[in-house]
Amino acid sequence: MPGFVGAVKINTLSGGSVFNIGDTYRVAPSSASKSFAGAGSFNTGDHIHTETNQNQTQTYDSDVFDQNI
C-alpha cells in the first residue's frame, strides 16, 4: 500500500548500502574488498610498541577474481 513520505535527509551512504523509499520486492546489496597489511598493522590501543625488522608484505595474487559477486 503506498504511503506519503515527508522530508528525508541522507548524511552518508557507503558502497554496499541501499536507500529505498517505497514498495520493494527484493533488496540485496553486495560488496567485496581485499586488504593487505604487514607486521604491526591493525593495532589499536594506547602505547603500542612494535618492532618489525626487515618485514615484507607479499601482495602478489595469482588468481584474477577472489570474490565473485
Tab-separated table of N, CA, C and O in Angstrom:
chain	number	residue	atom	x	y	z
A	1	MET	N	0.836	-1.155	0.000
A	1	MET	CA	0.000	0.000	0.000
A	1	MET	C	0.894	1.236	0.000
A	1	MET	O	1.773	1.350	0.843
A	2	PRO	N	0.718	2.138	-0.913
A	2	PRO	CA	1.553	3.335	-0.978
A	2	PRO	C	1.361	4.226	0.236
A	2	PRO	O	0.306	4.237	0.857
A	3	GLY	N	2.406	4.951	0.542
A	3	GLY	CA	2.345	5.885	1.653
A	3	GLY	C	2.990	7.201	1.262
A	3	GLY	O	3.624	7.312	0.223
A	4	PHE	N	2.785	8.198	2.086
A	4	PHE	CA	3.379	9.504	1.856
A	4	PHE	C	4.566	9.677	2.780
A	4	PHE	O	4.461	9.413	3.977
A	5	VAL	N	5.681	10.122	2.205
A	5	VAL	CA	6.904	10.310	2.971
A	5	VAL	C	7.222	11.792	2.981
A	5	VAL	O	7.193	12.456	1.942
A	6	GLY	N	7.552	12.300	4.146
A	6	GLY	CA	7.914	13.706	4.272
A	6	GLY	C	9.358	13.926	3.844
A	6	GLY	O	9.931	13.169	3.060
A	7	ALA	N	9.976	14.941	4.369
A	7	ALA	CA	11.355	15.289	4.027
A	7	ALA	C	12.308	14.206	4.517
A	7	ALA	O	12.146	13.643	5.602
A	8	VAL	N	13.314	13.901	3.693
A	8	VAL	CA	14.314	12.884	4.020
A	8	VAL	C	15.690	13.515	3.903
A	8	VAL	O	15.985	14.194	2.916
A	9	LYS	N	16.533	13.309	4.912
A	9	LYS	CA	17.908	13.798	4.880
A	9	LYS	C	18.844	12.608	4.960
A	9	LYS	O	18.774	11.825	5.900
A	10	ILE	N	19.719	12.471	3.959
A	10	ILE	CA	20.694	11.383	3.928
A	10	ILE	C	22.064	11.986	4.206
A	10	ILE	O	22.538	12.831	3.452
A	11	ASN	N	22.708	11.542	5.283
A	11	ASN	CA	24.041	12.046	5.606
A	11	ASN	C	25.113	11.307	4.819
A	11	ASN	O	25.948	11.927	4.175
A	12	THR	N	25.119	9.980	4.866
A	12	THR	CA	26.115	9.201	4.130
A	12	THR	C	25.514	7.883	3.679
A	12	THR	O	24.620	7.342	4.316
A	13	LEU	N	26.024	7.396	2.571
A	13	LEU	CA	25.737	6.048	2.086
A	13	LEU	C	27.066	5.433	1.670
A	13	LEU	O	27.818	6.044	0.918
A	14	SER	N	27.349	4.243	2.141
A	14	SER	CA	28.600	3.585	1.761
A	14	SER	C	28.406	2.794	0.479
A	14	SER	O	27.311	2.726	-0.077
A	15	GLY	N	29.478	2.162	0.010
A	15	GLY	CA	29.438	1.458	-1.266
A	15	GLY	C	28.483	0.285	-1.322
A	15	GLY	O	27.892	0.003	-2.354
A	16	GLY	N	28.292	-0.420	-0.235
A	16	GLY	CA	27.426	-1.590	-0.248
A	16	GLY	C	26.062	-1.349	0.362
A	16	GLY	O	25.349	-2.292	0.700
A	17	SER	N	25.661	-0.101	0.499
A	17	SER	CA	24.392	0.191	1.154
A	17	SER	C	23.276	0.403	0.135
A	17	SER	O	23.518	0.582	-1.046
A	18	VAL	N	22.054	0.382	0.636
A	18	VAL	CA	20.869	0.576	-0.196
A	18	VAL	C	19.970	1.589	0.489
A	18	VAL	O	19.729	1.513	1.688
A	19	PHE	N	19.468	2.549	-0.279
A	19	PHE	CA	18.486	3.514	0.224
A	19	PHE	C	17.216	3.342	-0.595
A	19	PHE	O	17.234	3.458	-1.811
A	20	ASN	N	16.121	3.071	0.071
A	20	ASN	CA	14.879	2.813	-0.642
A	20	ASN	C	13.727	3.489	0.081
A	20	ASN	O	13.613	3.401	1.295
A	21	ILE	N	12.876	4.142	-0.692
A	21	ILE	CA	11.612	4.656	-0.164
A	21	ILE	C	10.530	4.138	-1.093
A	21	ILE	O	10.560	4.383	-2.291
A	22	GLY	N	9.605	3.396	-0.554
A	22	GLY	CA	8.523	2.881	-1.377
A	22	GLY	C	8.445	1.366	-1.314
A	22	GLY	O	9.138	0.707	-0.557
A	23	ASP	N	7.578	0.822	-2.148
A	23	ASP	CA	7.373	-0.620	-2.185
A	23	ASP	C	8.560	-1.297	-2.851
A	23	ASP	O	9.088	-0.826	-3.851
A	24	THR	N	8.974	-2.429	-2.296
A	24	THR	CA	10.147	-3.151	-2.797
A	24	THR	C	9.883	-4.641	-2.737
A	24	THR	O	9.322	-5.145	-1.759
A	25	TYR	N	10.288	-5.337	-3.782
A	25	TYR	CA	10.182	-6.795	-3.780
A	25	TYR	C	11.405	-7.424	-3.138
A	25	TYR	O	11.292	-8.289	-2.293
A	26	ARG	N	12.593	-6.993	-3.553
A	26	ARG	CA	13.824	-7.567	-3.015
A	26	ARG	C	14.909	-6.499	-2.959
A	26	ARG	O	15.092	-5.749	-3.898
A	27	VAL	N	15.647	-6.466	-1.857
A	27	VAL	CA	16.805	-5.593	-1.700
A	27	VAL	C	17.984	-6.489	-1.354
A	27	VAL	O	17.948	-7.196	-0.347
A	28	ALA	N	19.018	-6.487	-2.183
A	28	ALA	CA	20.156	-7.376	-1.970
A	28	ALA	C	21.464	-6.638	-2.267
A	28	ALA	O	22.036	-6.782	-3.337
A	29	PRO	N	21.955	-5.841	-1.319
A	29	PRO	CA	23.232	-5.162	-1.547
A	29	PRO	C	24.399	-6.150	-1.454
A	29	PRO	O	24.318	-7.167	-0.759
A	30	SER	N	25.465	-5.865	-2.190
A	30	SER	CA	26.639	-6.725	-2.122
A	30	SER	C	27.877	-5.895	-2.374
A	30	SER	O	27.853	-4.906	-3.103
A	31	SER	N	28.971	-6.299	-1.749
A	31	SER	CA	30.253	-5.631	-1.955
A	31	SER	C	31.368	-6.611	-1.620
A	31	SER	O	31.159	-7.614	-0.936
A	32	ALA	N	32.560	-6.324	-2.108
A	32	ALA	CA	33.727	-7.157	-1.841
A	32	ALA	C	34.938	-6.254	-1.700
A	32	ALA	O	35.024	-5.210	-2.343
A	33	SER	N	35.883	-6.649	-0.871
A	33	SER	CA	37.097	-5.863	-0.696
A	33	SER	C	38.250	-6.800	-0.335
A	33	SER	O	38.045	-7.936	0.077
A	34	LYS	N	39.451	-6.299	-0.509
A	34	LYS	CA	40.653	-7.062	-0.174
A	34	LYS	C	41.607	-6.132	0.553
A	34	LYS	O	41.755	-4.973	0.175
A	35	SER	N	42.240	-6.624	1.605
A	35	SER	CA	43.174	-5.815	2.389
A	35	SER	C	44.524	-6.511	2.468
A	35	SER	O	44.594	-7.729	2.604
A	36	PHE	N	45.561	-5.720	2.368
A	36	PHE	CA	46.926	-6.208	2.589
A	36	PHE	C	47.512	-5.423	3.752
A	36	PHE	O	47.386	-4.209	3.796
A	37	ALA	N	48.143	-6.125	4.674
A	37	ALA	CA	48.748	-5.440	5.810
A	37	ALA	C	49.984	-6.200	6.248
A	37	ALA	O	50.012	-7.427	6.241
A	38	GLY	N	51.000	-5.461	6.619
A	38	GLY	CA	52.240	-6.067	7.089
A	38	GLY	C	52.237	-6.252	8.586
A	38	GLY	O	51.233	-6.016	9.264
A	39	ALA	N	53.372	-6.661	9.090
A	39	ALA	CA	53.512	-6.873	10.528
A	39	ALA	C	53.325	-5.554	11.256
A	39	ALA	O	53.785	-4.508	10.817
A	40	GLY	N	52.636	-5.593	12.369
A	40	GLY	CA	52.384	-4.383	13.141
A	40	GLY	C	51.194	-3.586	12.665
A	40	GLY	O	50.940	-2.500	13.176
A	41	SER	N	50.459	-4.074	11.708
A	41	SER	CA	49.290	-3.355	11.212
A	41	SER	C	48.049	-3.733	12.007
A	41	SER	O	48.012	-4.746	12.691
A	42	PHE	N	47.018	-2.928	11.869
A	42	PHE	CA	45.714	-3.133	12.514
A	42	PHE	C	45.806	-3.203	14.032
A	42	PHE	O	45.017	-3.866	14.675
A	43	ASN	N	46.762	-2.516	14.614
A	43	ASN	CA	46.855	-2.453	16.069
A	43	ASN	C	46.028	-1.285	16.571
A	43	ASN	O	46.063	-0.198	16.006
A	44	THR	N	45.273	-1.508	17.632
A	44	THR	CA	44.515	-0.442	18.256
A	44	THR	C	44.812	-0.434	19.738
A	44	THR	O	45.070	-1.473	20.340
A	45	GLY	N	44.783	0.733	20.323
A	45	GLY	CA	45.020	0.838	21.745
A	45	GLY	C	45.997	1.952	22.054
A	45	GLY	O	46.510	2.628	21.166
A	46	ASP	N	46.280	2.126	23.334
A	46	ASP	CA	47.202	3.161	23.791
A	46	ASP	C	48.592	2.566	24.000
A	46	ASP	O	48.739	1.448	24.496
A	47	HIS	N	49.605	3.315	23.627
A	47	HIS	CA	51.010	2.982	23.892
A	47	HIS	C	51.430	1.651	23.270
A	47	HIS	O	51.994	0.787	23.935
A	48	ILE	N	51.163	1.467	22.000
A	48	ILE	CA	51.568	0.242	21.302
A	48	ILE	C	52.996	0.404	20.803
A	48	ILE	O	53.352	1.427	20.217
A	49	HIS	N	53.813	-0.601	21.029
A	49	HIS	CA	55.200	-0.605	20.563
A	49	HIS	C	55.439	-1.906	19.806
A	49	HIS	O	55.307	-2.991	20.375
A	50	THR	N	55.758	-1.801	18.534
A	50	THR	CA	56.052	-2.987	17.734
A	50	THR	C	57.424	-2.830	17.102
A	50	THR	O	57.830	-1.737	16.727
A	51	GLU	N	58.139	-3.933	16.994
A	51	GLU	CA	59.419	-3.964	16.299
A	51	GLU	C	59.313	-4.996	15.188
A	51	GLU	O	59.191	-6.186	15.451
A	52	THR	N	59.343	-4.528	13.963
A	52	THR	CA	59.226	-5.411	12.812
A	52	THR	C	60.412	-5.145	11.891
A	52	THR	O	60.350	-4.337	10.978
A	53	ASN	N	61.495	-5.815	12.162
A	53	ASN	CA	62.710	-5.624	11.387
A	53	ASN	C	62.663	-6.441	10.103
A	53	ASN	O	62.329	-7.619	10.118
A	54	GLN	N	62.973	-5.802	8.986
A	54	GLN	CA	63.036	-6.430	7.674
A	54	GLN	C	61.753	-7.202	7.353
A	54	GLN	O	61.767	-8.399	7.090
A	55	ASN	N	60.672	-6.497	7.370
A	55	ASN	CA	59.372	-7.089	7.101
A	55	ASN	C	58.992	-6.835	5.647
A	55	ASN	O	59.247	-5.775	5.097
A	56	GLN	N	58.364	-7.819	5.005
A	56	GLN	CA	57.830	-7.676	3.658
A	56	GLN	C	56.407	-8.217	3.631
A	56	GLN	O	56.123	-9.260	4.197
A	57	THR	N	55.545	-7.505	2.932
A	57	THR	CA	54.190	-7.965	2.717
A	57	THR	C	54.048	-8.315	1.248
A	57	THR	O	54.159	-7.447	0.386
A	58	GLN	N	53.817	-9.585	0.951
A	58	GLN	CA	53.685	-10.051	-0.424
A	58	GLN	C	52.258	-9.804	-0.887
A	58	GLN	O	51.318	-10.368	-0.340
A	59	THR	N	52.091	-8.963	-1.899
A	59	THR	CA	50.752	-8.633	-2.380
A	59	THR	C	50.455	-9.250	-3.739
A	59	THR	O	49.448	-8.923	-4.350
A	60	TYR	N	51.303	-10.141	-4.208
A	60	TYR	CA	51.048	-10.800	-5.489
A	60	TYR	C	49.912	-11.803	-5.312
A	60	TYR	O	49.916	-12.626	-4.400
A	61	ASP	N	48.938	-11.739	-6.199
A	61	ASP	CA	47.783	-12.636	-6.134
A	61	ASP	C	47.632	-13.269	-7.513
A	61	ASP	O	47.312	-12.580	-8.481
A	62	SER	N	47.849	-14.562	-7.612
A	62	SER	CA	47.886	-15.216	-8.919
A	62	SER	C	46.497	-15.365	-9.572
A	62	SER	O	46.396	-15.347	-10.788
A	63	ASP	N	45.452	-15.518	-8.769
A	63	ASP	CA	44.128	-15.623	-9.383
A	63	ASP	C	43.572	-14.229	-9.659
A	63	ASP	O	43.922	-13.249	-9.025
A	64	VAL	N	42.686	-14.151	-10.618
A	64	VAL	CA	42.163	-12.859	-11.054
A	64	VAL	C	40.998	-12.411	-10.177
A	64	VAL	O	40.905	-11.269	-9.782
A	65	PHE	N	40.105	-13.329	-9.854
A	65	PHE	CA	38.904	-12.984	-9.088
A	65	PHE	C	38.910	-13.738	-7.764
A	65	PHE	O	39.078	-14.960	-7.733
A	66	ASP	N	38.711	-13.016	-6.684
A	66	ASP	CA	38.677	-13.646	-5.351
A	66	ASP	C	37.248	-13.878	-4.877
A	66	ASP	O	36.911	-14.942	-4.407
A	67	GLN	N	36.431	-12.848	-4.960
A	67	GLN	CA	35.038	-12.956	-4.516
A	67	GLN	C	34.139	-12.541	-5.659
A	67	GLN	O	33.939	-11.363	-5.922
A	68	ASN	N	33.601	-13.517	-6.355
A	68	ASN	CA	32.744	-13.217	-7.495
A	68	ASN	C	31.347	-12.850	-7.003
A	68	ASN	O	30.689	-13.626	-6.326
A	69	ILE	N	30.929	-11.664	-7.349
A	69	ILE	CA	29.600	-11.196	-6.941
A	69	ILE	C	28.760	-11.045	-8.192
A	69	ILE	O	29.148	-10.398	-9.126
